[in-house]
Amino acid sequence: MRSFKTFQSSCKNVPACISRAMMIMFLLVSTHMFINAQATLSLQGILKKANGIALEDDTYPITFKIYVVDSTQVKWMETQPEVEVISGIYSVILGKVTPLNLPFDKDYELGISIGSQEMRPRVKLTSAPYALALRGSTNQFPSAGQVLADEIKVAQGVLASGGAPGTNGVDKNGYAFTGNNGDNDSGLFSTADGKASLYSNNVEILSVTPGMATVIGDLKTNNLDINNNGTVKYNGISDWRLADVDDFSSSHDGWKQYNNMTSGTTYSFSEFPCLCNFGTFIGNVLEPSLNTLVLKKEYDIPGSWTQMKVKFKYIYVDSWDLVDQDRSYAAFASNASGGNVKLGWSALGQVNQSAYGSHFAGEPTYYDYELDVEMTGRRNSNDSKFWVYIGALLNQTTLESYAIGPVEIWVK
């Protein structure tokens, strides 16, 4: 390499010699789209002495610095120790020595030094280098950092990383919001194949899968509230909701037969009543082994509610006598032993003397008949449990019986 002193002897002030004669012929950006590849900037120029003669052919150490326009702060710098100059022309690739990691979101200018002094004026980077970052008056797409855009239109769709947002969006997944009071851990995310979810403050509140949408929490729309505690309200008023069903399709569904209203002891021969089938339109029912036995069951209905309603089918079997005050009844209680028992429904029975009748069970000479029953009660404080009793008060132990069909429990 030609010594720098020899070059100085041919021109006493190197920067002054070449500052006005130096021209940037063109700038070309090469952005490599490989993993961990760094952006580079191709630069070609010409160096001449003050007399207009090109600098002698040789290799020279040249330092390149990039500044924000009209400032003294160096944003990037590298020295290339052996830059070949032929007929005054040199060509370099900036970023080979020091990574060119500027965001290119401002106006920059390039300073060039041979020796200790920097040539003047600096060269303002023109549009070509900004291929590293697209910049408009309001739209900015830097090579790193935040992207600013007035509007985005994508022809082939946008893909985001799957997964939950993480607190304050730390995991950088999905579609969230920031700025203007936006929330970067609230938005649309996908945590599994075939699933899209809405998150609020990093908590999933709505998930959608093929054939199903699930709300985690309460759903409210146009005065209709569907709460996750099971309550349904319209205009602030709770409506009845079905909480439990015993259809006796294959079992007793927890119902047992007890000796009487106030006895907590089940019938000694069998604690379960007969699971009988009464034929078309009736189906399976429960019929006690003796007509003096009481059918009882405890229900436990969680959630928020203040009233309960029991709907069931009561079936009168054989010769109920109105004159003998044969009576059917149902009641609420706190336990199996008649604690706090409250009669909720009662009716006198009589023989079905209609011209249209049907025999379900018992004596074939009597028509049997059914009655849809409904009784209501209030919740006992915050206790979610209550008992339901169903029975009969009959004047004889034979030729009179009862059965119950499907039982529904409603609350509000």
Tab-separated table of N, CA and C in Angstrom, residues 254-339:
chain	number	residue	atom	x	y	z
A	254	GLY	N	-81.825	-41.786	41.269
A	254	GLY	CA	-81.625	-41.330	42.644
A	254	GLY	C	-82.864	-41.323	43.517
A	255	TRP	N	-84.023	-41.621	42.978
A	255	TRP	CA	-85.248	-41.656	43.775
A	255	TRP	C	-85.319	-42.962	44.570
A	256	LYS	N	-85.790	-42.834	45.833
A	256	LYS	CA	-85.972	-44.004	46.695
A	256	LYS	C	-87.340	-43.922	47.364
A	257	GLN	N	-87.787	-45.061	47.928
A	257	GLN	CA	-89.081	-45.090	48.615
A	257	GLN	C	-88.861	-45.203	50.122
A	258	TYR	N	-89.552	-44.303	50.861
A	258	TYR	CA	-89.415	-44.225	52.312
A	258	TYR	C	-90.736	-44.627	52.969
A	259	ASN	N	-90.623	-44.982	54.271
A	259	ASN	CA	-91.790	-45.525	54.983
A	259	ASN	C	-92.942	-44.541	55.075
A	260	ASN	N	-92.628	-43.275	55.308
A	260	ASN	CA	-93.682	-42.272	55.376
A	260	ASN	C	-93.074	-40.876	55.215
A	261	MET	N	-93.906	-39.856	55.396
A	261	MET	CA	-93.477	-38.480	55.181
A	261	MET	C	-92.329	-38.074	56.093
A	262	THR	N	-92.402	-38.438	57.373
A	262	THR	CA	-91.412	-37.968	58.346
A	262	THR	C	-90.329	-38.990	58.643
A	263	SER	N	-90.318	-40.084	57.935
A	263	SER	CA	-89.321	-41.124	58.181
A	263	SER	C	-88.141	-40.959	57.228
A	264	GLY	N	-86.948	-41.046	57.812
A	264	GLY	CA	-85.752	-41.026	56.999
A	264	GLY	C	-85.276	-42.410	56.649
A	265	THR	N	-86.119	-43.422	56.906
A	265	THR	CA	-85.756	-44.821	56.665
A	265	THR	C	-86.424	-45.324	55.394
A	266	THR	N	-85.638	-45.935	54.542
A	266	THR	CA	-86.196	-46.489	53.312
A	266	THR	C	-86.915	-47.804	53.602
A	267	TYR	N	-87.762	-48.191	52.680
A	267	TYR	CA	-88.553	-49.409	52.824
A	267	TYR	C	-87.617	-50.606	52.979
A	268	SER	N	-87.928	-51.466	53.936
A	268	SER	CA	-87.015	-52.545	54.312
A	268	SER	C	-86.826	-53.587	53.210
A	269	PHE	N	-87.863	-53.845	52.417
A	269	PHE	CA	-87.743	-54.884	51.392
A	269	PHE	C	-86.966	-54.391	50.163
A	270	SER	N	-87.114	-53.132	49.857
A	270	SER	CA	-86.373	-52.551	48.733
A	270	SER	C	-86.395	-51.038	48.855
A	271	GLU	N	-85.235	-50.442	48.791
A	271	GLU	CA	-85.195	-48.983	48.884
A	271	GLU	C	-85.620	-48.318	47.578
A	272	PHE	N	-85.667	-49.106	46.505
A	272	PHE	CA	-86.030	-48.536	45.214
A	272	PHE	C	-87.443	-48.946	44.818
A	273	PRO	N	-88.231	-48.018	44.271
A	273	PRO	CA	-89.562	-48.358	43.761
A	273	PRO	C	-89.436	-49.126	42.449
A	274	CYS	N	-90.555	-49.560	41.953
A	274	CYS	CA	-90.571	-50.283	40.681
A	274	CYS	C	-90.291	-49.316	39.528
A	275	LEU	N	-89.321	-49.681	38.698
A	275	LEU	CA	-89.095	-48.943	37.457
A	275	LEU	C	-89.943	-49.632	36.394
A	276	CYS	N	-91.165	-49.137	36.225
A	276	CYS	CA	-92.159	-49.814	35.394
A	276	CYS	C	-92.358	-49.069	34.078
A	277	ASN	N	-92.808	-49.801	33.088
A	277	ASN	CA	-93.149	-49.183	31.815
A	277	ASN	C	-94.660	-49.226	31.641
A	278	PHE	N	-95.273	-48.052	31.509
A	278	PHE	CA	-96.725	-47.946	31.399
A	278	PHE	C	-97.188	-47.807	29.947
A	279	GLY	N	-96.352	-48.136	29.013
A	279	GLY	CA	-96.787	-48.207	27.622
A	279	GLY	C	-96.646	-46.921	26.838
A	280	THR	N	-97.290	-46.922	25.662
A	280	THR	CA	-97.194	-45.819	24.705
A	280	THR	C	-97.623	-44.491	25.321
A	281	PHE	N	-96.835	-43.456	25.041
A	281	PHE	CA	-97.057	-42.085	25.494
A	281	PHE	C	-96.783	-41.881	26.980
A	282	ILE	N	-96.574	-42.948	27.730
A	282	ILE	CA	-96.255	-42.831	29.152
A	282	ILE	C	-94.801	-43.226	29.385
A	283	GLY	N	-94.439	-44.412	28.945
A	283	GLY	CA	-93.065	-44.870	29.089
A	283	GLY	C	-92.732	-45.268	30.505
A	284	ASN	N	-91.464	-45.132	30.866
A	284	ASN	CA	-90.998	-45.557	32.182
A	284	ASN	C	-91.463	-44.613	33.279
A	285	VAL	N	-91.886	-45.204	34.390
A	285	VAL	CA	-92.327	-44.452	35.565
A	285	VAL	C	-91.792	-45.147	36.811
A	286	LEU	N	-91.942	-44.458	37.964
A	286	LEU	CA	-91.613	-45.067	39.253
A	286	LEU	C	-92.908	-45.295	40.014
A	287	GLU	N	-93.140	-46.544	40.454
A	287	GLU	CA	-94.323	-46.889	41.243
A	287	GLU	C	-93.858	-47.524	42.551
A	288	PRO	N	-94.307	-46.990	43.713
A	288	PRO	CA	-93.850	-47.544	44.996
A	288	PRO	C	-94.345	-48.975	45.198
A	289	SER	N	-93.605	-49.720	45.999
A	289	SER	CA	-93.988	-51.118	46.278
A	289	SER	C	-95.296	-51.188	47.044
A	290	LEU	N	-95.550	-50.211	47.922
A	290	LEU	CA	-96.812	-50.083	48.664
A	290	LEU	C	-97.326	-48.675	48.459
A	291	ASN	N	-98.660	-48.518	48.472
A	291	ASN	CA	-99.190	-47.180	48.239
A	291	ASN	C	-99.022	-46.250	49.430
A	292	THR	N	-98.541	-46.766	50.547
A	292	THR	CA	-98.275	-45.925	51.723
A	292	THR	C	-96.866	-45.337	51.705
A	293	LEU	N	-96.023	-45.837	50.833
A	293	LEU	CA	-94.637	-45.364	50.781
A	293	LEU	C	-94.554	-44.017	50.052
A	294	VAL	N	-93.531	-43.236	50.456
A	294	VAL	CA	-93.327	-41.899	49.882
A	294	VAL	C	-92.044	-41.915	49.043
A	295	LEU	N	-92.125	-41.400	47.844
A	295	LEU	CA	-90.947	-41.289	46.977
A	295	LEU	C	-90.216	-39.982	47.296
A	296	LYS	N	-88.889	-40.095	47.491
A	296	LYS	CA	-88.108	-38.922	47.888
A	296	LYS	C	-86.771	-38.886	47.137
A	297	LYS	N	-86.305	-37.652	46.922
A	297	LYS	CA	-84.971	-37.465	46.332
A	297	LYS	C	-84.410	-36.112	46.754
A	298	GLU	N	-83.079	-36.070	46.975
A	298	GLU	CA	-82.394	-34.810	47.267
A	298	GLU	C	-81.757	-34.270	45.986
A	299	TYR	N	-81.960	-32.972	45.751
A	299	TYR	CA	-81.346	-32.291	44.608
A	299	TYR	C	-80.304	-31.294	45.105
A	300	ASP	N	-79.265	-31.123	44.314
A	300	ASP	CA	-78.215	-30.139	44.602
A	300	ASP	C	-78.008	-29.323	43.332
A	301	ILE	N	-78.501	-28.084	43.330
A	301	ILE	CA	-78.450	-27.226	42.144
A	301	ILE	C	-77.494	-26.067	42.423
A	302	PRO	N	-76.283	-26.096	41.876
A	302	PRO	CA	-75.325	-25.010	42.121
A	302	PRO	C	-75.707	-23.744	41.364
A	303	GLY	N	-74.992	-22.682	41.633
A	303	GLY	CA	-75.208	-21.436	40.914
A	303	GLY	C	-76.079	-20.463	41.674
A	304	SER	N	-76.405	-19.385	40.983
A	304	SER	CA	-77.192	-18.312	41.581
A	304	SER	C	-78.660	-18.482	41.214
A	305	TRP	N	-79.500	-18.659	42.213
A	305	TRP	CA	-80.940	-18.756	42.012
A	305	TRP	C	-81.635	-18.529	43.344
A	306	THR	N	-82.882	-18.120	43.303
A	306	THR	CA	-83.640	-17.848	44.528
A	306	THR	C	-84.934	-18.644	44.601
A	307	GLN	N	-85.395	-19.193	43.476
A	307	GLN	CA	-86.639	-19.962	43.461
A	307	GLN	C	-86.430	-21.273	42.701
A	308	MET	N	-87.174	-22.295	43.107
A	308	MET	CA	-87.124	-23.567	42.381
A	308	MET	C	-88.541	-23.980	42.002
A	309	LYS	N	-88.624	-24.726	40.918
A	309	LYS	CA	-89.907	-25.226	40.431
A	309	LYS	C	-89.729	-26.693	40.046
A	310	VAL	N	-90.680	-27.535	40.491
A	310	VAL	CA	-90.658	-28.956	40.164
A	310	VAL	C	-91.848	-29.255	39.256
A	311	LYS	N	-91.552	-29.842	38.103
A	311	LYS	CA	-92.598	-30.254	37.162
A	311	LYS	C	-92.502	-31.765	36.989
A	312	PHE	N	-93.637	-32.442	37.136
A	312	PHE	CA	-93.612	-33.899	37.000
A	312	PHE	C	-94.993	-34.407	36.575
A	313	LYS	N	-95.035	-35.665	36.201
A	313	LYS	CA	-96.291	-36.300	35.817
A	313	LYS	C	-96.730	-37.219	36.960
A	314	TYR	N	-97.950	-37.007	37.433
A	314	TYR	CA	-98.519	-37.842	38.493
A	314	TYR	C	-99.565	-38.753	37.843
A	315	ILE	N	-99.482	-40.066	38.133
A	315	ILE	CA	-100.374	-41.051	37.512
A	315	ILE	C	-101.238	-41.710	38.596
A	316	TYR	N	-102.539	-41.582	38.437
A	316	TYR	CA	-103.506	-42.192	39.348
A	316	TYR	C	-103.826	-43.602	38.838
A	317	VAL	N	-103.575	-44.584	39.685
A	317	VAL	CA	-103.763	-45.988	39.293
A	317	VAL	C	-104.940	-46.590	40.071
A	318	ASP	N	-105.887	-47.180	39.362
A	318	ASP	CA	-107.041	-47.904	39.917
A	318	ASP	C	-108.071	-46.976	40.553
A	319	SER	N	-108.706	-47.447	41.659
A	319	SER	CA	-109.984	-46.887	42.120
A	319	SER	C	-109.833	-45.781	43.157
A	320	TRP	N	-109.270	-44.663	42.771
A	320	TRP	CA	-109.222	-43.528	43.689
A	320	TRP	C	-110.651	-43.039	43.935
A	321	ASP	N	-110.926	-42.755	45.220
A	321	ASP	CA	-112.295	-42.395	45.597
A	321	ASP	C	-112.349	-40.950	46.068
A	322	LEU	N	-113.113	-40.142	45.358
A	322	LEU	CA	-113.289	-38.759	45.767
A	322	LEU	C	-114.030	-38.684	47.095
A	323	VAL	N	-114.998	-39.557	47.278
A	323	VAL	CA	-115.792	-39.526	48.501
A	323	VAL	C	-114.969	-39.882	49.727
A	324	ASP	N	-113.936	-40.688	49.518
A	324	ASP	CA	-113.078	-41.082	50.645
A	324	ASP	C	-111.890	-40.138	50.834
A	325	GLN	N	-111.910	-39.038	50.078
A	325	GLN	CA	-110.849	-38.033	50.208
A	325	GLN	C	-109.454	-38.595	49.905
A	326	ASP	N	-109.386	-39.499	48.948
A	326	ASP	CA	-108.063	-39.971	48.515
A	326	ASP	C	-107.310	-38.786	47.889
A	327	ARG	N	-106.077	-38.569	48.371
A	327	ARG	CA	-105.372	-37.330	48.013
A	327	ARG	C	-103.942	-37.628	47.541
A	328	SER	N	-103.549	-36.932	46.491
A	328	SER	CA	-102.155	-36.957	46.021
A	328	SER	C	-101.464	-35.682	46.508
A	329	TYR	N	-100.128	-35.746	46.692
A	329	TYR	CA	-99.425	-34.552	47.198
A	329	TYR	C	-97.950	-34.579	46.783
A	330	ALA	N	-97.323	-33.412	46.901
A	330	ALA	CA	-95.875	-33.265	46.730
A	330	ALA	C	-95.418	-32.171	47.678
A	331	ALA	N	-94.168	-32.257	48.122
A	331	ALA	CA	-93.683	-31.319	49.131
A	331	ALA	C	-92.184	-31.086	48.966
A	332	PHE	N	-91.719	-29.968	49.583
A	332	PHE	CA	-90.288	-29.686	49.727
A	332	PHE	C	-89.885	-29.973	51.166
A	333	ALA	N	-88.624	-30.334	51.375
A	333	ALA	CA	-88.111	-30.556	52.726
A	333	ALA	C	-86.606	-30.321	52.732
A	334	SER	N	-86.052	-30.165	53.949
A	334	SER	CA	-84.615	-29.937	54.106
A	334	SER	C	-83.826	-31.225	54.199
A	335	ASN	N	-84.512	-32.335	54.561
A	335	ASN	CA	-83.819	-33.615	54.679
A	335	ASN	C	-84.822	-34.740	54.447
A	336	ALA	N	-84.347	-35.982	54.571
A	336	ALA	CA	-85.208	-37.139	54.314
A	336	ALA	C	-86.188	-37.401	55.439
A	337	SER	N	-85.975	-36.768	56.602
A	337	SER	CA	-86.804	-37.039	57.788
A	337	SER	C	-87.910	-36.027	57.983
A	338	GLY	N	-88.228	-35.254	56.977
A	338	GLY	CA	-89.330	-34.306	57.076
A	338	GLY	C	-88.948	-32.965	57.652
A	339	GLY	N	-87.646	-32.652	57.726
A	339	GLY	CA	-87.228	-31.356	58.253
A	339	GLY	C	-87.720	-30.213	57.385
